[in-house]
Amino acid sequence: MKTYRRTATNWLEIQGETGVPLDRAPWLGGAAAGPAVALGAARFVAPVWPSKILCVGKNYRAHAKEMGGEVPSEPLLFMKPHSSLLDPGGTVRLPRESERVEYEAELAVVIGRRGRRIPAEQALGHVFGYAVACDVTARDLQRKDGQWTRAKGFDTFCPVGAEIATGIDPSALALRLSVNGELRQDGTTSDMVFDVATLVAYASNVMTLLPGDLILTGTPEGVGLLRAGDRVSVQIERVGSLEFDVASE
Ligand code: ZN
């Protein structure tokens, strides 16, 4: 298992309290490009620069139920724009168009190898690693619009944790989200309706997956309202953590 982070200038391979700068993204074969630097002094940015951010709706049974629906018979894909990415420790801005912005804690898959029509049994071989993400959603606009581009697509609506963790099994990871220190979501990835391999294979039947692409795999039950002044913390076992603040636009 290796862990990577990214600063404004380099990807870093994490070794204890230090990071070794890499000459390119780790999924492109990044090699050491200088002496290790202390992590304490570094400011981290989102560890991916994806060509696309794919997401999966209603991929946990209990969440589909709390949304008032059944689980889909096939993975329900939608996208968030690149401009929705928020660096770790950043601030989600509540847009004036919405009166109900909600959090959704999610395991994010980072694609490492290009592929189209990837068989499910080969799909995990196209995954580089995993990150913590939050699929921030303007719930009122999601219901009003029918399709979700606006509700999911505002700037800052895709906070991503600093770490990418590699070499882990994604099938049974505890996933928790707290708002102001109060636990709101407490799930496990073993409750996913469609597992990571199925999602990667399914998405690749539609579009070529490129190294660095991100797939948010859905949220467990317990979604709820974000208010200006909130501090949100998301943890996924063995992957890492994510914190962000919430403020009005
Ligand atoms: Zn979601």
mmCIF file of C-alpha atoms and ligand atoms in Angstrom:
data_model
loop_
_atom_site.group_PDB
_atom_site.id
_atom_site.type_symbol
_atom_site.label_atom_id
_atom_site.label_comp_id
_atom_site.label_asym_id
_atom_site.label_seq_id
_atom_site.Cartn_x
_atom_site.Cartn_y
_atom_site.Cartn_z
ATOM 1 C CA MET A 1 0.000 0.000 0.000
ATOM 2 C CA LYS A 2 1.326 3.417 -1.024
ATOM 3 C CA THR A 3 -0.161 6.843 -0.454
ATOM 4 C CA TYR A 4 0.168 9.925 -2.653
ATOM 5 C CA ARG A 5 -0.642 13.601 -2.255
ATOM 6 C CA ARG A 6 -0.285 16.593 -4.518
ATOM 7 C CA THR A 7 0.893 20.148 -3.937
ATOM 8 C CA ALA A 8 0.626 23.077 -6.332
ATOM 9 C CA THR A 9 3.967 21.995 -7.853
ATOM 10 C CA ASN A 10 4.387 18.196 -7.434
ATOM 11 C CA TRP A 11 2.839 14.873 -6.711
ATOM 12 C CA LEU A 12 4.392 13.412 -3.565
ATOM 13 C CA GLU A 13 4.826 9.774 -2.604
ATOM 14 C CA ILE A 14 4.254 9.732 1.143
ATOM 15 C CA GLN A 15 6.871 8.132 3.368
ATOM 16 C CA GLY A 16 6.038 8.687 7.020
ATOM 17 C CA GLU A 17 6.164 12.411 7.767
ATOM 18 C CA THR A 18 7.833 13.244 4.459
ATOM 19 C CA GLY A 19 6.922 13.156 0.781
ATOM 20 C CA VAL A 20 9.159 12.312 -2.164
ATOM 21 C CA PRO A 21 8.427 14.646 -5.131
ATOM 22 C CA LEU A 22 7.585 12.820 -8.377
ATOM 23 C CA ASP A 23 8.332 14.010 -11.908
ATOM 24 C CA ARG A 24 4.776 13.248 -13.078
ATOM 25 C CA ALA A 25 1.518 11.760 -11.847
ATOM 26 C CA PRO A 26 2.058 8.435 -10.063
ATOM 27 C CA TRP A 27 -0.359 6.633 -12.428
ATOM 28 C CA LEU A 28 1.834 7.773 -15.328
ATOM 29 C CA GLY A 29 4.868 6.147 -13.707
ATOM 30 C CA GLY A 30 6.130 9.175 -11.773
ATOM 31 C CA ALA A 31 9.709 8.711 -10.532
ATOM 32 C CA ALA A 32 11.488 10.438 -7.641
ATOM 33 C CA ALA A 33 12.589 13.904 -8.751
ATOM 34 C CA GLY A 34 14.309 15.299 -5.683
ATOM 35 C CA PRO A 35 14.885 14.915 -1.972
ATOM 36 C CA ALA A 36 11.996 14.194 0.385
ATOM 37 C CA VAL A 37 10.239 17.236 1.826
ATOM 38 C CA ALA A 38 8.530 17.615 5.208
ATOM 39 C CA LEU A 39 4.749 17.294 4.926
ATOM 40 C CA GLY A 40 4.117 19.753 7.743
ATOM 41 C CA ALA A 41 5.088 22.712 5.570
ATOM 42 C CA ALA A 42 3.168 21.570 2.464
ATOM 43 C CA ARG A 43 -0.225 22.805 1.295
ATOM 44 C CA PHE A 44 -2.148 20.123 -0.556
ATOM 45 C CA VAL A 45 -4.480 20.402 -3.511
ATOM 46 C CA ALA A 46 -6.957 17.886 -4.944
ATOM 47 C CA PRO A 47 -4.788 14.872 -5.849
ATOM 48 C CA VAL A 48 -6.295 14.419 -9.309
ATOM 49 C CA TRP A 49 -6.762 16.490 -12.445
ATOM 50 C CA PRO A 50 -9.416 14.354 -14.127
ATOM 51 C CA SER A 51 -10.698 14.546 -17.685
ATOM 52 C CA LYS A 52 -14.069 13.695 -16.156
ATOM 53 C CA ILE A 53 -15.748 13.156 -12.804
ATOM 54 C CA LEU A 54 -18.285 10.358 -13.069
ATOM 55 C CA CYS A 55 -20.762 9.709 -10.276
ATOM 56 C CA VAL A 56 -23.231 6.972 -9.442
ATOM 57 C CA GLY A 57 -26.705 7.698 -8.070
ATOM 58 C CA LYS A 58 -28.568 5.546 -5.511
ATOM 59 C CA ASN A 59 -25.856 2.918 -5.169
ATOM 60 C CA TYR A 60 -26.707 2.074 -1.554
ATOM 61 C CA ARG A 61 -30.100 0.499 -0.861
ATOM 62 C CA ALA A 62 -30.837 2.447 2.332
ATOM 63 C CA HIS A 63 -29.976 5.745 0.634
ATOM 64 C CA ALA A 64 -32.209 4.951 -2.361
ATOM 65 C CA LYS A 65 -34.988 4.329 0.164
ATOM 66 C CA GLU A 66 -34.431 7.597 2.043
ATOM 67 C CA MET A 67 -34.610 9.368 -1.344
ATOM 68 C CA GLY A 68 -38.005 7.746 -1.851
ATOM 69 C CA GLY A 69 -37.058 5.253 -4.541
ATOM 70 C CA GLU A 70 -35.861 1.804 -5.409
ATOM 71 C CA VAL A 71 -32.293 0.958 -6.410
ATOM 72 C CA PRO A 72 -31.812 1.208 -10.180
ATOM 73 C CA SER A 73 -31.528 -2.041 -12.148
ATOM 74 C CA GLU A 74 -28.322 -0.721 -13.765
ATOM 75 C CA PRO A 75 -25.779 1.802 -12.388
ATOM 76 C CA LEU A 76 -27.200 5.332 -12.673
ATOM 77 C CA LEU A 77 -24.392 7.500 -14.083
ATOM 78 C CA PHE A 78 -24.118 11.262 -14.006
ATOM 79 C CA MET A 79 -21.219 13.722 -14.112
ATOM 80 C CA LYS A 80 -19.867 16.670 -12.211
ATOM 81 C CA PRO A 81 -17.801 19.270 -14.083
ATOM 82 C CA HIS A 82 -14.109 19.604 -13.473
ATOM 83 C CA SER A 83 -14.741 23.111 -12.122
ATOM 84 C CA SER A 84 -16.652 21.639 -9.154
ATOM 85 C CA LEU A 85 -13.416 20.213 -7.667
ATOM 86 C CA LEU A 86 -12.474 21.677 -4.285
ATOM 87 C CA ASP A 87 -9.040 21.320 -2.723
ATOM 88 C CA PRO A 88 -8.869 19.617 0.692
ATOM 89 C CA GLY A 89 -9.493 22.071 3.507
ATOM 90 C CA GLY A 90 -11.410 24.381 1.149
ATOM 91 C CA THR A 91 -14.822 26.003 1.523
ATOM 92 C CA VAL A 92 -18.038 24.813 -0.114
ATOM 93 C CA ARG A 93 -19.998 27.855 -1.259
ATOM 94 C CA LEU A 94 -23.781 27.628 -0.924
ATOM 95 C CA PRO A 95 -25.200 29.111 -4.153
ATOM 96 C CA ARG A 96 -28.050 31.600 -3.950
ATOM 97 C CA GLU A 97 -30.104 29.470 -6.374
ATOM 98 C CA SER A 98 -30.595 26.723 -3.761
ATOM 99 C CA GLU A 99 -32.237 26.565 -0.349
ATOM 100 C CA ARG A 100 -31.238 22.984 0.328
ATOM 101 C CA VAL A 101 -27.621 21.944 -0.231
ATOM 102 C CA GLU A 102 -26.743 18.502 1.150
ATOM 103 C CA TYR A 103 -23.624 16.404 1.765
ATOM 104 C CA GLU A 104 -23.036 12.887 0.384
ATOM 105 C CA ALA A 105 -19.884 11.107 1.616
ATOM 106 C CA GLU A 106 -18.446 8.862 -1.109
ATOM 107 C CA LEU A 107 -15.539 6.577 -1.930
ATOM 108 C CA ALA A 108 -13.848 7.921 -5.077
ATOM 109 C CA VAL A 109 -12.049 5.637 -7.530
ATOM 110 C CA VAL A 110 -8.975 7.041 -9.312
ATOM 111 C CA ILE A 111 -8.456 5.439 -12.716
ATOM 112 C CA GLY A 112 -4.856 4.501 -13.480
ATOM 113 C CA ARG A 113 -5.024 2.879 -16.905
ATOM 114 C CA ARG A 114 -6.913 3.866 -20.045
ATOM 115 C CA GLY A 115 -9.668 1.511 -21.128
ATOM 116 C CA ARG A 116 -12.908 1.032 -23.035
ATOM 117 C CA ARG A 117 -15.262 -1.936 -22.627
ATOM 118 C CA ILE A 118 -13.199 -3.229 -19.753
ATOM 119 C CA PRO A 119 -14.423 -6.667 -18.584
ATOM 120 C CA ALA A 120 -15.525 -6.586 -14.932
ATOM 121 C CA GLU A 121 -12.937 -9.211 -14.012
ATOM 122 C CA GLN A 122 -10.166 -6.889 -15.298
ATOM 123 C CA ALA A 123 -11.671 -3.664 -13.977
ATOM 124 C CA LEU A 124 -9.710 -3.404 -10.714
ATOM 125 C CA GLY A 125 -6.531 -3.589 -12.789
ATOM 126 C CA HIS A 126 -7.522 -0.215 -14.293
ATOM 127 C CA VAL A 127 -7.912 1.376 -10.845
ATOM 128 C CA PHE A 128 -4.910 3.272 -9.517
ATOM 129 C CA GLY A 129 -6.260 3.961 -6.043
ATOM 130 C CA TYR A 130 -8.956 5.515 -3.904
ATOM 131 C CA ALA A 131 -9.726 8.911 -2.408
ATOM 132 C CA VAL A 132 -12.324 10.412 -0.093
ATOM 133 C CA ALA A 133 -14.876 12.691 -1.752
ATOM 134 C CA CYS A 134 -18.148 14.453 -1.068
ATOM 135 C CA ASP A 135 -20.856 14.730 -3.724
ATOM 136 C CA VAL A 136 -22.359 18.060 -2.642
ATOM 137 C CA THR A 137 -25.874 18.358 -4.053
ATOM 138 C CA ALA A 138 -28.485 21.110 -4.308
ATOM 139 C CA ARG A 139 -31.358 18.774 -3.457
ATOM 140 C CA ASP A 140 -34.146 21.212 -4.317
ATOM 141 C CA LEU A 141 -32.672 21.836 -7.779
ATOM 142 C CA GLN A 142 -32.122 18.088 -8.317
ATOM 143 C CA ARG A 143 -35.846 17.487 -7.746
ATOM 144 C CA LYS A 144 -36.914 20.537 -9.748
ATOM 145 C CA ASP A 145 -34.697 19.984 -12.799
ATOM 146 C CA GLY A 146 -35.146 16.227 -13.309
ATOM 147 C CA GLN A 147 -31.640 15.931 -14.726
ATOM 148 C CA TRP A 148 -28.841 16.751 -12.351
ATOM 149 C CA THR A 149 -26.215 18.883 -14.063
ATOM 150 C CA ARG A 150 -27.100 22.078 -12.210
ATOM 151 C CA ALA A 151 -27.794 20.453 -8.827
ATOM 152 C CA LYS A 152 -24.457 18.613 -8.803
ATOM 153 C CA GLY A 153 -22.355 21.027 -10.785
ATOM 154 C CA PHE A 154 -21.817 24.245 -8.837
ATOM 155 C CA ASP A 155 -18.244 25.343 -8.194
ATOM 156 C CA THR A 156 -16.861 23.777 -4.958
ATOM 157 C CA PHE A 157 -19.440 20.927 -5.041
ATOM 158 C CA CYS A 158 -16.765 18.201 -5.296
ATOM 159 C CA PRO A 159 -14.409 18.334 -2.292
ATOM 160 C CA VAL A 160 -11.699 15.665 -2.509
ATOM 161 C CA GLY A 161 -9.347 14.513 0.263
ATOM 162 C CA ALA A 162 -5.592 15.028 -0.017
ATOM 163 C CA GLU A 163 -4.659 11.337 -0.144
ATOM 164 C CA ILE A 164 -4.827 8.691 -2.841
ATOM 165 C CA ALA A 165 -4.364 5.269 -1.273
ATOM 166 C CA THR A 166 -3.290 2.371 -3.469
ATOM 167 C CA GLY A 167 -3.204 -1.389 -3.009
ATOM 168 C CA ILE A 168 -6.341 -1.639 -0.902
ATOM 169 C CA ASP A 169 -9.455 -3.756 -1.262
ATOM 170 C CA PRO A 170 -12.453 -1.399 -1.699
ATOM 171 C CA SER A 171 -15.127 -3.972 -0.893
ATOM 172 C CA ALA A 172 -15.638 -3.425 2.859
ATOM 173 C CA LEU A 173 -14.412 -0.011 4.006
ATOM 174 C CA ALA A 174 -16.086 1.930 6.815
ATOM 175 C CA LEU A 175 -17.207 5.369 5.666
ATOM 176 C CA ARG A 176 -18.239 8.164 8.069
ATOM 177 C CA LEU A 177 -19.255 11.789 7.789
ATOM 178 C CA SER A 178 -19.629 14.277 10.639
ATOM 179 C CA VAL A 179 -20.948 17.816 10.651
ATOM 180 C CA ASN A 180 -19.573 19.992 13.462
ATOM 181 C CA GLY A 181 -18.345 16.861 15.215
ATOM 182 C CA GLU A 182 -21.731 15.094 15.077
ATOM 183 C CA LEU A 183 -21.829 11.757 13.227
ATOM 184 C CA ARG A 184 -24.336 11.898 10.333
ATOM 185 C CA GLN A 185 -23.351 9.079 7.980
ATOM 186 C CA ASP A 186 -21.937 5.759 9.155
ATOM 187 C CA GLY A 187 -21.825 3.195 6.372
ATOM 188 C CA THR A 188 -19.699 0.562 4.715
ATOM 189 C CA THR A 189 -18.800 0.100 1.070
ATOM 190 C CA SER A 190 -19.935 -3.515 1.407
ATOM 191 C CA ASP A 191 -23.500 -2.131 1.139
ATOM 192 C CA MET A 192 -22.933 -0.871 -2.417
ATOM 193 C CA VAL A 193 -25.500 -2.233 -4.869
ATOM 194 C CA PHE A 194 -22.936 -2.260 -7.714
ATOM 195 C CA ASP A 195 -19.337 -2.814 -6.598
ATOM 196 C CA VAL A 196 -16.283 -0.924 -7.831
ATOM 197 C CA ALA A 197 -15.382 -3.456 -10.529
ATOM 198 C CA THR A 198 -18.936 -3.426 -11.902
ATOM 199 C CA LEU A 199 -19.021 0.385 -11.940
ATOM 200 C CA VAL A 200 -15.671 0.736 -13.737
ATOM 201 C CA ALA A 201 -16.667 -1.866 -16.339
ATOM 202 C CA TYR A 202 -20.118 -0.326 -16.832
ATOM 203 C CA ALA A 203 -18.811 3.235 -17.224
ATOM 204 C CA SER A 204 -16.137 2.060 -19.671
ATOM 205 C CA ASN A 205 -18.841 0.599 -21.904
ATOM 206 C CA VAL A 206 -20.010 4.168 -22.434
ATOM 207 C CA MET A 207 -16.816 6.209 -22.538
ATOM 208 C CA THR A 208 -13.077 5.666 -22.532
ATOM 209 C CA LEU A 209 -11.737 5.959 -19.007
ATOM 210 C CA LEU A 210 -8.482 7.911 -18.822
ATOM 211 C CA PRO A 211 -5.732 7.922 -16.185
ATOM 212 C CA GLY A 212 -6.643 10.374 -13.441
ATOM 213 C CA ASP A 213 -10.407 10.123 -14.024
ATOM 214 C CA LEU A 214 -12.503 10.038 -10.897
ATOM 215 C CA ILE A 215 -15.579 7.893 -10.217
ATOM 216 C CA LEU A 216 -17.656 8.732 -7.140
ATOM 217 C CA THR A 217 -19.371 5.516 -6.140
ATOM 218 C CA GLY A 218 -22.508 6.719 -4.332
ATOM 219 C CA THR A 219 -23.412 7.541 -0.758
ATOM 220 C CA PRO A 220 -24.837 5.543 2.147
ATOM 221 C CA GLU A 221 -27.911 6.712 4.062
ATOM 222 C CA GLY A 222 -27.958 9.742 6.329
ATOM 223 C CA VAL A 223 -27.606 12.568 3.810
ATOM 224 C CA GLY A 224 -28.599 15.965 5.165
ATOM 225 C CA LEU A 225 -28.473 19.724 5.104
ATOM 226 C CA LEU A 226 -25.382 21.928 5.017
ATOM 227 C CA ARG A 227 -25.501 25.386 6.555
ATOM 228 C CA ALA A 228 -23.106 28.324 6.395
ATOM 229 C CA GLY A 229 -20.580 27.951 9.206
ATOM 230 C CA ASP A 230 -20.609 24.131 9.194
ATOM 231 C CA ARG A 231 -17.368 22.178 9.378
ATOM 232 C CA VAL A 232 -17.600 18.783 7.652
ATOM 233 C CA SER A 233 -15.294 15.829 8.131
ATOM 234 C CA VAL A 234 -15.344 12.611 6.080
ATOM 235 C CA GLN A 235 -13.309 9.500 6.883
ATOM 236 C CA ILE A 236 -12.902 6.319 4.887
ATOM 237 C CA GLU A 237 -11.079 3.430 6.494
ATOM 238 C CA ARG A 238 -7.589 2.868 5.016
ATOM 239 C CA VAL A 239 -8.127 5.634 2.428
ATOM 240 C CA GLY A 240 -7.916 8.889 4.357
ATOM 241 C CA SER A 241 -9.938 11.873 5.411
ATOM 242 C CA LEU A 242 -11.385 15.077 4.045
ATOM 243 C CA GLU A 243 -12.377 18.276 5.813
ATOM 244 C CA PHE A 244 -14.139 21.325 4.423
ATOM 245 C CA ASP A 245 -15.966 24.400 5.611
ATOM 246 C CA VAL A 246 -19.307 25.690 4.382
ATOM 247 C CA ALA A 247 -20.127 29.337 3.664
ATOM 248 C CA SER A 248 -22.602 31.357 1.666
ATOM 249 C CA GLU A 249 -21.482 32.284 -1.815
HETATM 250 ZN ZN ZN B 1 -23.751 11.042 -4.748
#
